[in-house]
Amino acid sequence: MIENQKIRPAKVIGPLGEPLTLDSLPPPSTTRWVVRRKAEVVAAVNGGLLSVDEVCSRYGLTAEEFAGWQRAIDRSGMPGLRVTRIQHYRSLYERQQKY
C-alpha cells in the first residue's frame, strides 16, 4: 500500500542565491532577526523546505508575524524586512494603492 507522503526538497535556493538546507537555516534559539535570517526562513517556506506551521513552532513566531515577513518581501524585497524602514515602505505601498 502506497501512503501519501509529503516529498520535500533536500535544499532550496536562498535569498542570496546560496543553497539552504534545514541545517543551514537559523537555529531555533534565534532571537535577533536580521533581514538575511528572515529572508532565509521565508525562502525555505516558499521552496517547500518547511511549512508555515513548522516555522512558527520552530522559531516561536505567530502566523501573522511570518505573514508580515512574506508580505514585506513580496512588496519591497529584502529591504522591506528592515525594521527601521517599515513605516517608509508601508506609506510607499499605501500611496501606490491609491493610484
The first five atom37 places (N, CA, C, CB, O) and aatype in JSON, in Angstrom:
{
  "aatype": [12, 9, 6, 2, 5, 11, 9, 1, 14, 0, 11, 19, 9, 7, 14, 10, 7, 6, 14, 10, 16, 10, 3, 15, 10, 14, 14, 14, 15, 16, 16, 1, 17, 19, 19, 1, 1, 11, 0, 6, 19, 19, 0, 0, 19, 2, 7, 7, 10, 10, 15, 19, 3, 6, 19, 4, 15, 1, 18, 7, 10, 16, 0, 6, 6, 13, 0, 7, 17, 5, 1, 0, 9, 3, 1, 15, 7, 12, 14, 7, 10, 1, 19, 16, 1, 9, 5, 8, 18, 1, 15, 10, 18, 6, 1, 5, 5, 11, 18],
  "atom_mask": [
    [1, 1, 1, 1, 1],
    [1, 1, 1, 1, 1],
    [1, 1, 1, 1, 1],
    [1, 1, 1, 1, 1],
    [1, 1, 1, 1, 1],
    [1, 1, 1, 1, 1],
    [1, 1, 1, 1, 1],
    [1, 1, 1, 1, 1],
    [1, 1, 1, 1, 1],
    [1, 1, 1, 1, 1],
    [1, 1, 1, 1, 1],
    [1, 1, 1, 1, 1],
    [1, 1, 1, 1, 1],
    [1, 1, 1, 0, 1],
    [1, 1, 1, 1, 1],
    [1, 1, 1, 1, 1],
    [1, 1, 1, 0, 1],
    [1, 1, 1, 1, 1],
    [1, 1, 1, 1, 1],
    [1, 1, 1, 1, 1],
    [1, 1, 1, 1, 1],
    [1, 1, 1, 1, 1],
    [1, 1, 1, 1, 1],
    [1, 1, 1, 1, 1],
    [1, 1, 1, 1, 1],
    [1, 1, 1, 1, 1],
    [1, 1, 1, 1, 1],
    [1, 1, 1, 1, 1],
    [1, 1, 1, 1, 1],
    [1, 1, 1, 1, 1],
    [1, 1, 1, 1, 1],
    [1, 1, 1, 1, 1],
    [1, 1, 1, 1, 1],
    [1, 1, 1, 1, 1],
    [1, 1, 1, 1, 1],
    [1, 1, 1, 1, 1],
    [1, 1, 1, 1, 1],
    [1, 1, 1, 1, 1],
    [1, 1, 1, 1, 1],
    [1, 1, 1, 1, 1],
    [1, 1, 1, 1, 1],
    [1, 1, 1, 1, 1],
    [1, 1, 1, 1, 1],
    [1, 1, 1, 1, 1],
    [1, 1, 1, 1, 1],
    [1, 1, 1, 1, 1],
    [1, 1, 1, 0, 1],
    [1, 1, 1, 0, 1],
    [1, 1, 1, 1, 1],
    [1, 1, 1, 1, 1],
    [1, 1, 1, 1, 1],
    [1, 1, 1, 1, 1],
    [1, 1, 1, 1, 1],
    [1, 1, 1, 1, 1],
    [1, 1, 1, 1, 1],
    [1, 1, 1, 1, 1],
    [1, 1, 1, 1, 1],
    [1, 1, 1, 1, 1],
    [1, 1, 1, 1, 1],
    [1, 1, 1, 0, 1],
    [1, 1, 1, 1, 1],
    [1, 1, 1, 1, 1],
    [1, 1, 1, 1, 1],
    [1, 1, 1, 1, 1],
    [1, 1, 1, 1, 1],
    [1, 1, 1, 1, 1],
    [1, 1, 1, 1, 1],
    [1, 1, 1, 0, 1],
    [1, 1, 1, 1, 1],
    [1, 1, 1, 1, 1],
    [1, 1, 1, 1, 1],
    [1, 1, 1, 1, 1],
    [1, 1, 1, 1, 1],
    [1, 1, 1, 1, 1],
    [1, 1, 1, 1, 1],
    [1, 1, 1, 1, 1],
    [1, 1, 1, 0, 1],
    [1, 1, 1, 1, 1],
    [1, 1, 1, 1, 1],
    [1, 1, 1, 0, 1],
    [1, 1, 1, 1, 1],
    [1, 1, 1, 1, 1],
    [1, 1, 1, 1, 1],
    [1, 1, 1, 1, 1],
    [1, 1, 1, 1, 1],
    [1, 1, 1, 1, 1],
    [1, 1, 1, 1, 1],
    [1, 1, 1, 1, 1],
    [1, 1, 1, 1, 1],
    [1, 1, 1, 1, 1],
    [1, 1, 1, 1, 1],
    [1, 1, 1, 1, 1],
    [1, 1, 1, 1, 1],
    [1, 1, 1, 1, 1],
    [1, 1, 1, 1, 1],
    [1, 1, 1, 1, 1],
    [1, 1, 1, 1, 1],
    [1, 1, 1, 1, 1],
    [1, 1, 1, 1, 1]
  ],
  "atom_positions": [
    [[0.85, -1.18, 0.0], [0.0, 0.0, 0.0], [0.89, 1.24, 0.0], [-0.96, 0.0, 1.22], [1.8, 1.35, 0.81]],
    [[0.62, 2.16, -0.9], [1.39, 3.38, -1.0], [0.69, 4.47, -0.19], [1.57, 3.82, -2.49], [-0.49, 4.76, -0.39]],
    [[1.45, 5.05, 0.72], [0.9, 6.12, 1.54], [1.21, 7.47, 0.89], [1.47, 6.07, 2.98], [2.2, 7.63, 0.19]],
    [[0.34, 8.4, 1.15], [0.53, 9.75, 0.64], [1.54, 10.46, 1.55], [-0.82, 10.54, 0.57], [1.2, 10.89, 2.65]],
    [[2.77, 10.58, 1.09], [3.81, 11.23, 1.87], [4.18, 12.55, 1.23], [5.03, 10.32, 2.0], [4.19, 12.71, 0.01]],
    [[4.5, 13.49, 2.1], [4.95, 14.78, 1.58], [6.4, 14.64, 1.14], [4.8, 15.91, 2.66], [7.25, 14.17, 1.9]],
    [[6.66, 15.03, -0.07], [8.02, 15.0, -0.58], [8.6, 16.4, -0.47], [8.07, 14.49, -2.06], [8.06, 17.36, -1.01]],
    [[9.7, 16.49, 0.25], [10.34, 17.78, 0.46], [11.69, 17.79, -0.22], [10.48, 18.09, 1.95], [12.39, 16.78, -0.28]],
    [[12.05, 18.95, -0.71], [13.39, 19.04, -1.32], [14.46, 18.98, -0.23], [13.53, 20.35, -2.14], [14.21, 19.37, 0.91]],
    [[15.63, 18.51, -0.58], [16.75, 18.47, 0.37], [17.31, 19.88, 0.59], [17.85, 17.53, -0.13], [17.82, 20.19, 1.66]],
    [[17.2, 20.72, -0.45], [17.67, 22.09, -0.34], [16.88, 22.98, -1.28], [19.18, 22.18, -0.64], [16.3, 22.51, -2.26]],
    [[16.86, 24.26, -0.96], [16.21, 25.26, -1.8], [17.21, 26.4, -2.0], [14.87, 25.78, -1.15], [18.23, 26.47, -1.31]],
    [[16.92, 27.26, -2.94], [17.78, 28.42, -3.2], [17.38, 29.54, -2.25], [17.67, 28.89, -4.68], [16.22, 29.93, -2.17]],
    [[18.36, 30.06, -1.53], [18.13, 31.12, -0.57], [18.01, 32.48, -1.22], [0.0, 0.0, 0.0], [18.13, 32.6, -2.44]],
    [[17.77, 33.51, -0.42], [17.57, 34.86, -0.96], [18.8, 35.45, -1.61], [17.11, 35.76, 0.14], [18.69, 36.36, -2.44]],
    [[19.98, 34.95, -1.26], [21.22, 35.46, -1.85], [21.79, 34.51, -2.9], [22.25, 35.7, -0.77], [22.92, 34.7, -3.35]],
    [[21.0, 33.49, -3.29], [21.41, 32.56, -4.32], [22.14, 31.33, -3.81], [0.0, 0.0, 0.0], [22.53, 30.48, -4.61]],
    [[22.35, 31.23, -2.51], [23.04, 30.09, -1.94], [22.05, 28.98, -1.6], [23.84, 30.5, -0.7], [20.88, 29.26, -1.35]],
    [[22.5, 27.72, -1.59], [21.59, 26.64, -1.22], [21.28, 26.66, 0.27], [22.18, 25.28, -1.61], [22.17, 26.87, 1.09]],
    [[20.02, 26.45, 0.61], [19.59, 26.38, 2.0], [19.13, 24.96, 2.31], [18.45, 27.41, 2.29], [18.38, 24.36, 1.54]],
    [[19.58, 24.44, 3.44], [19.1, 23.15, 3.94], [18.56, 23.39, 5.34], [20.25, 22.07, 3.94], [18.67, 24.48, 5.88]],
    [[17.96, 22.36, 5.92], [17.46, 22.51, 7.29], [18.59, 22.86, 8.26], [16.77, 21.21, 7.74], [18.39, 23.62, 9.21]],
    [[19.78, 22.31, 8.0], [20.92, 22.58, 8.88], [21.47, 23.99, 8.72], [22.02, 21.58, 8.62], [22.05, 24.54, 9.65]],
    [[21.29, 24.59, 7.54], [21.84, 25.92, 7.32], [20.87, 27.04, 7.68], [22.26, 26.06, 5.89], [21.23, 28.22, 7.63]],
    [[19.63, 26.68, 8.03], [18.68, 27.7, 8.47], [19.09, 28.25, 9.83], [17.24, 27.12, 8.53], [19.86, 27.61, 10.54]],
    [[18.59, 29.41, 10.2], [18.93, 29.94, 11.53], [18.53, 28.93, 12.61], [18.22, 31.3, 11.77], [17.54, 28.22, 12.46]],
    [[19.29, 28.88, 13.7], [18.96, 27.93, 14.78], [17.62, 28.28, 15.44], [20.08, 27.93, 15.84], [17.21, 29.44, 15.45]],
    [[16.95, 27.28, 15.99], [15.65, 27.54, 16.65], [15.73, 28.53, 17.8], [15.07, 26.25, 17.16], [14.72, 29.12, 18.17]],
    [[16.91, 28.71, 18.37], [17.05, 29.63, 19.5], [17.27, 31.09, 19.07], [18.21, 29.19, 20.37], [17.57, 31.94, 19.9]],
    [[17.11, 31.37, 17.79], [17.35, 32.71, 17.26], [16.4, 33.72, 17.9], [17.2, 32.73, 15.73], [15.19, 33.52, 17.93]],
    [[16.97, 34.8, 18.41], [16.15, 35.88, 18.97], [16.38, 37.19, 18.24], [16.45, 36.06, 20.46], [15.52, 38.08, 18.28]],
    [[17.52, 37.32, 17.57], [17.82, 38.54, 16.82], [17.59, 38.26, 15.34], [19.28, 39.03, 17.08], [18.36, 37.55, 14.7]],
    [[16.51, 38.84, 14.82], [16.1, 38.56, 13.44], [16.57, 39.66, 12.51], [14.58, 38.41, 13.36], [15.91, 40.68, 12.37]],
    [[17.71, 39.44, 11.88], [18.2, 40.38, 10.88], [17.53, 40.04, 9.54], [19.77, 40.32, 10.75], [16.91, 38.99, 9.4]],
    [[17.66, 40.94, 8.6], [16.98, 40.79, 7.3], [17.32, 39.46, 6.63], [17.36, 41.95, 6.38], [16.42, 38.77, 6.15]],
    [[18.6, 39.1, 6.61], [19.02, 37.87, 5.93], [18.36, 36.64, 6.54], [20.53, 37.72, 6.0], [17.91, 35.75, 5.81]],
    [[18.28, 36.57, 7.86], [17.66, 35.41, 8.52], [16.17, 35.32, 8.2], [17.87, 35.48, 10.04], [15.65, 34.24, 7.92]],
    [[15.5, 36.45, 8.25], [14.07, 36.46, 7.91], [13.86, 35.98, 6.48], [13.47, 37.87, 8.09], [12.98, 35.16, 6.21]],
    [[14.68, 36.51, 5.56], [14.55, 36.15, 4.15], [14.85, 34.67, 3.93], [15.49, 37.0, 3.3], [14.22, 34.04, 3.09]],
    [[15.8, 34.1, 4.67], [16.1, 32.68, 4.55], [14.92, 31.82, 4.98], [17.33, 32.32, 5.38], [14.6, 30.82, 4.33]],
    [[14.27, 32.21, 6.06], [13.13, 31.44, 6.55], [11.97, 31.53, 5.56], [12.68, 31.95, 7.94], [11.31, 30.53, 5.29]],
    [[11.72, 32.71, 5.01], [10.65, 32.86, 4.01], [10.97, 32.04, 2.77], [10.47, 34.35, 3.64], [10.08, 31.4, 2.2]],
    [[12.24, 32.05, 2.33], [12.63, 31.26, 1.16], [12.46, 29.77, 1.43], [14.1, 31.57, 0.78], [12.08, 29.02, 0.53]],
    [[12.74, 29.33, 2.65], [12.57, 27.92, 3.0], [11.11, 27.5, 2.9], [13.1, 27.65, 4.41], [10.81, 26.4, 2.42]],
    [[10.21, 28.36, 3.34], [8.78, 28.05, 3.26], [8.32, 28.09, 1.81], [7.95, 29.03, 4.12], [7.6, 27.2, 1.37]],
    [[8.73, 29.11, 1.07], [8.32, 29.23, -0.33], [8.84, 28.08, -1.18], [8.82, 30.55, -0.91], [8.19, 27.67, -2.14]],
    [[10.0, 27.55, -0.81], [10.58, 26.44, -1.55], [10.09, 25.07, -1.1], [0.0, 0.0, 0.0], [10.4, 24.07, -1.74]],
    [[9.33, 25.02, -0.01], [8.78, 23.75, 0.46], [9.67, 23.01, 1.45], [0.0, 0.0, 0.0], [9.38, 21.86, 1.78]],
    [[10.73, 23.64, 1.93], [11.62, 23.0, 2.88], [10.94, 22.85, 4.24], [12.91, 23.8, 3.03], [11.13, 21.85, 4.93]],
    [[10.15, 23.83, 4.62], [9.37, 23.82, 5.86], [7.97, 24.36, 5.58], [10.07, 24.65, 6.97], [7.77, 25.11, 4.62]],
    [[7.02, 23.99, 6.42], [5.68, 24.58, 6.31], [5.6, 25.78, 7.24], [4.58, 23.52, 6.66], [6.46, 25.97, 8.1]],
    [[4.58, 26.58, 7.08], [4.39, 27.75, 7.94], [4.22, 27.3, 9.39], [3.16, 28.58, 7.48], [4.79, 27.92, 10.29]],
    [[3.46, 26.25, 9.62], [3.27, 25.76, 10.98], [4.59, 25.33, 11.61], [2.29, 24.6, 10.99], [4.84, 25.59, 12.79]],
    [[5.42, 24.66, 10.82], [6.72, 24.21, 11.34], [7.62, 25.39, 11.68], [7.42, 23.3, 10.33], [8.32, 25.38, 12.69]],
    [[7.6, 26.42, 10.84], [8.41, 27.61, 11.09], [7.93, 28.31, 12.36], [8.35, 28.58, 9.89], [8.73, 28.72, 13.2]],
    [[6.63, 28.44, 12.5], [6.09, 29.13, 13.67], [6.43, 28.39, 14.97], [4.57, 29.28, 13.55], [6.78, 29.02, 15.97]],
    [[6.32, 27.08, 14.95], [6.65, 26.33, 16.17], [8.17, 26.28, 16.4], [6.08, 24.91, 16.09], [8.62, 26.35, 17.54]],
    [[8.94, 26.17, 15.34], [10.41, 26.09, 15.47], [11.0, 27.38, 16.02], [11.04, 25.77, 14.12], [11.9, 27.34, 16.86]],
    [[10.49, 28.52, 15.55], [11.07, 29.81, 15.92], [10.22, 30.62, 16.9], [11.31, 30.63, 14.69], [10.61, 31.72, 17.28]],
    [[9.09, 30.1, 17.31], [8.24, 30.82, 18.26], [7.6, 32.06, 17.66], [0.0, 0.0, 0.0], [7.43, 33.06, 18.34]],
    [[7.25, 31.99, 16.39], [6.63, 33.12, 15.7], [5.12, 32.92, 15.64], [7.2, 33.29, 14.28], [4.63, 31.8, 15.76]],
    [[4.41, 34.0, 15.45], [2.98, 33.88, 15.18], [2.79, 33.81, 13.67], [2.19, 35.09, 15.79], [3.66, 34.23, 12.91]],
    [[1.68, 33.28, 13.24], [1.39, 33.19, 11.81], [1.31, 34.6, 11.2], [0.07, 32.42, 11.57], [1.71, 34.8, 10.06]],
    [[0.79, 35.56, 11.97], [0.68, 36.93, 11.48], [2.05, 37.56, 11.28], [-0.15, 37.78, 12.44], [2.28, 38.28, 10.31]],
    [[2.97, 37.27, 12.21], [4.32, 37.82, 12.09], [5.02, 37.26, 10.85], [5.15, 37.5, 13.36], [5.65, 38.01, 10.1]],
    [[4.9, 35.96, 10.64], [5.51, 35.36, 9.47], [4.86, 35.87, 8.18], [5.42, 33.84, 9.54], [5.54, 36.13, 7.19]],
    [[3.54, 36.01, 8.2], [2.83, 36.53, 7.02], [3.3, 37.95, 6.71], [1.3, 36.51, 7.24], [3.37, 38.34, 5.54]],
    [[3.61, 38.73, 7.73], [4.13, 40.07, 7.54], [5.49, 40.05, 6.84], [0.0, 0.0, 0.0], [5.77, 40.9, 5.99]],
    [[6.32, 39.07, 7.19], [7.62, 38.92, 6.52], [7.4, 38.59, 5.05], [8.47, 37.82, 7.2], [8.06, 39.15, 4.17]],
    [[6.48, 37.68, 4.78], [6.21, 37.31, 3.39], [5.7, 38.5, 2.59], [5.2, 36.16, 3.33], [6.13, 38.73, 1.46]],
    [[4.76, 39.25, 3.18], [4.22, 40.44, 2.5], [5.32, 41.46, 2.22], [3.11, 41.08, 3.36], [5.38, 42.04, 1.14]],
    [[6.19, 41.67, 3.2], [7.27, 42.65, 3.04], [8.19, 42.27, 1.89], [8.08, 42.79, 4.35], [8.61, 43.13, 1.12]],
    [[8.51, 40.99, 1.79], [9.38, 40.54, 0.69], [8.65, 40.67, -0.64], [9.83, 39.08, 0.91], [9.25, 41.1, -1.63]],
    [[7.38, 40.31, -0.68], [6.61, 40.42, -1.93], [6.52, 41.87, -2.4], [5.2, 39.84, -1.74], [6.59, 42.14, -3.6]],
    [[6.35, 42.79, -1.46], [6.17, 44.2, -1.82], [7.47, 44.92, -2.13], [5.46, 44.91, -0.71], [7.56, 45.65, -3.12]],
    [[8.49, 44.71, -1.29], [9.7, 45.53, -1.38], [10.99, 44.74, -1.43], [9.76, 46.46, -0.23], [12.07, 45.34, -1.42]],
    [[10.92, 43.43, -1.49], [12.14, 42.63, -1.48], [12.76, 42.61, -0.1], [0.0, 0.0, 0.0], [12.11, 42.94, 0.89]],
    [[14.01, 42.23, -0.05], [14.69, 42.14, 1.25], [14.75, 43.45, 2.02], [16.08, 41.64, 1.04], [14.64, 43.42, 3.24]],
    [[14.91, 44.61, 1.36], [14.92, 45.86, 2.13], [13.61, 46.11, 2.89], [15.19, 47.02, 1.2], [13.6, 46.83, 3.89]],
    [[12.52, 45.52, 2.42], [11.24, 45.69, 3.12], [11.2, 45.03, 4.48], [0.0, 0.0, 0.0], [10.32, 45.33, 5.29]],
    [[12.15, 44.13, 4.74], [12.2, 43.45, 6.04], [12.93, 44.26, 7.1], [12.88, 42.11, 5.89], [12.92, 43.89, 8.28]],
    [[13.55, 45.35, 6.71], [14.27, 46.15, 7.69], [13.3, 46.82, 8.64], [15.15, 47.21, 7.0], [12.4, 47.54, 8.22]],
    [[13.47, 46.58, 9.92], [12.56, 47.11, 10.93], [12.57, 48.63, 10.93], [12.93, 46.58, 12.31], [11.53, 49.26, 11.15]],
    [[13.72, 49.22, 10.7], [13.82, 50.68, 10.75], [13.14, 51.35, 9.57], [15.27, 51.09, 10.79], [12.91, 52.56, 9.6]],
    [[12.81, 50.59, 8.54], [12.2, 51.18, 7.35], [10.74, 50.75, 7.13], [13.01, 50.81, 6.14], [10.16, 51.05, 6.09]],
    [[10.15, 50.07, 8.09], [8.79, 49.56, 7.91], [7.82, 50.69, 7.59], [8.33, 48.82, 9.18], [7.01, 50.57, 6.66]],
    [[7.89, 51.79, 8.33], [6.96, 52.89, 8.1], [7.14, 53.46, 6.69], [7.17, 53.98, 9.14], [6.16, 53.78, 6.02]],
    [[8.39, 53.59, 6.26], [8.64, 54.14, 4.92], [8.01, 53.25, 3.85], [10.16, 54.27, 4.67], [7.3, 53.75, 2.97]],
    [[8.26, 51.97, 3.91], [7.73, 51.06, 2.89], [6.21, 50.94, 2.99], [8.37, 49.69, 3.03], [5.53, 50.79, 1.97]],
    [[5.67, 51.0, 4.21], [4.22, 50.92, 4.37], [3.55, 52.13, 3.72], [3.85, 50.85, 5.87], [2.56, 51.97, 3.0]],
    [[4.08, 53.33, 3.96], [3.46, 54.52, 3.36], [3.65, 54.53, 1.85], [4.06, 55.8, 3.98], [2.76, 54.97, 1.12]],
    [[4.79, 54.06, 1.37], [5.03, 53.97, -0.07], [4.03, 53.03, -0.72], [6.47, 53.51, -0.35], [3.48, 53.34, -1.78]],
    [[3.8, 51.88, -0.1], [2.86, 50.91, -0.64], [1.43, 51.46, -0.62], [2.93, 49.59, 0.14], [0.68, 51.27, -1.58]],
    [[1.06, 52.16, 0.45], [-0.28, 52.73, 0.53], [-0.49, 53.79, -0.54], [-0.52, 53.32, 1.92], [-1.57, 53.89, -1.12]],
    [[0.56, 54.59, -0.82], [0.43, 55.59, -1.88], [0.27, 54.94, -3.24], [1.65, 56.51, -1.89], [-0.48, 55.44, -4.07]],
    [[0.96, 53.82, -3.47], [0.84, 53.11, -4.73], [-0.55, 52.54, -4.92], [1.87, 52.01, -4.82], [-1.03, 52.45, -6.05]],
    [[-1.2, 52.15, -3.84], [-2.54, 51.58, -3.92], [-3.59, 52.63, -4.28], [-2.91, 50.92, -2.6], [-4.64, 52.28, -4.82]],
    [[-3.31, 53.92, -3.99], [-4.28, 54.96, -4.28], [-4.37, 55.26, -5.77], [-3.93, 56.21, -3.53], [-5.4, 55.75, -6.23]],
    [[-3.32, 54.98, -6.51], [-3.3, 55.37, -7.92], [-3.51, 54.2, -8.83], [-2.0, 56.02, -8.26], [-3.51, 54.36, -10.05]]
  ]
}
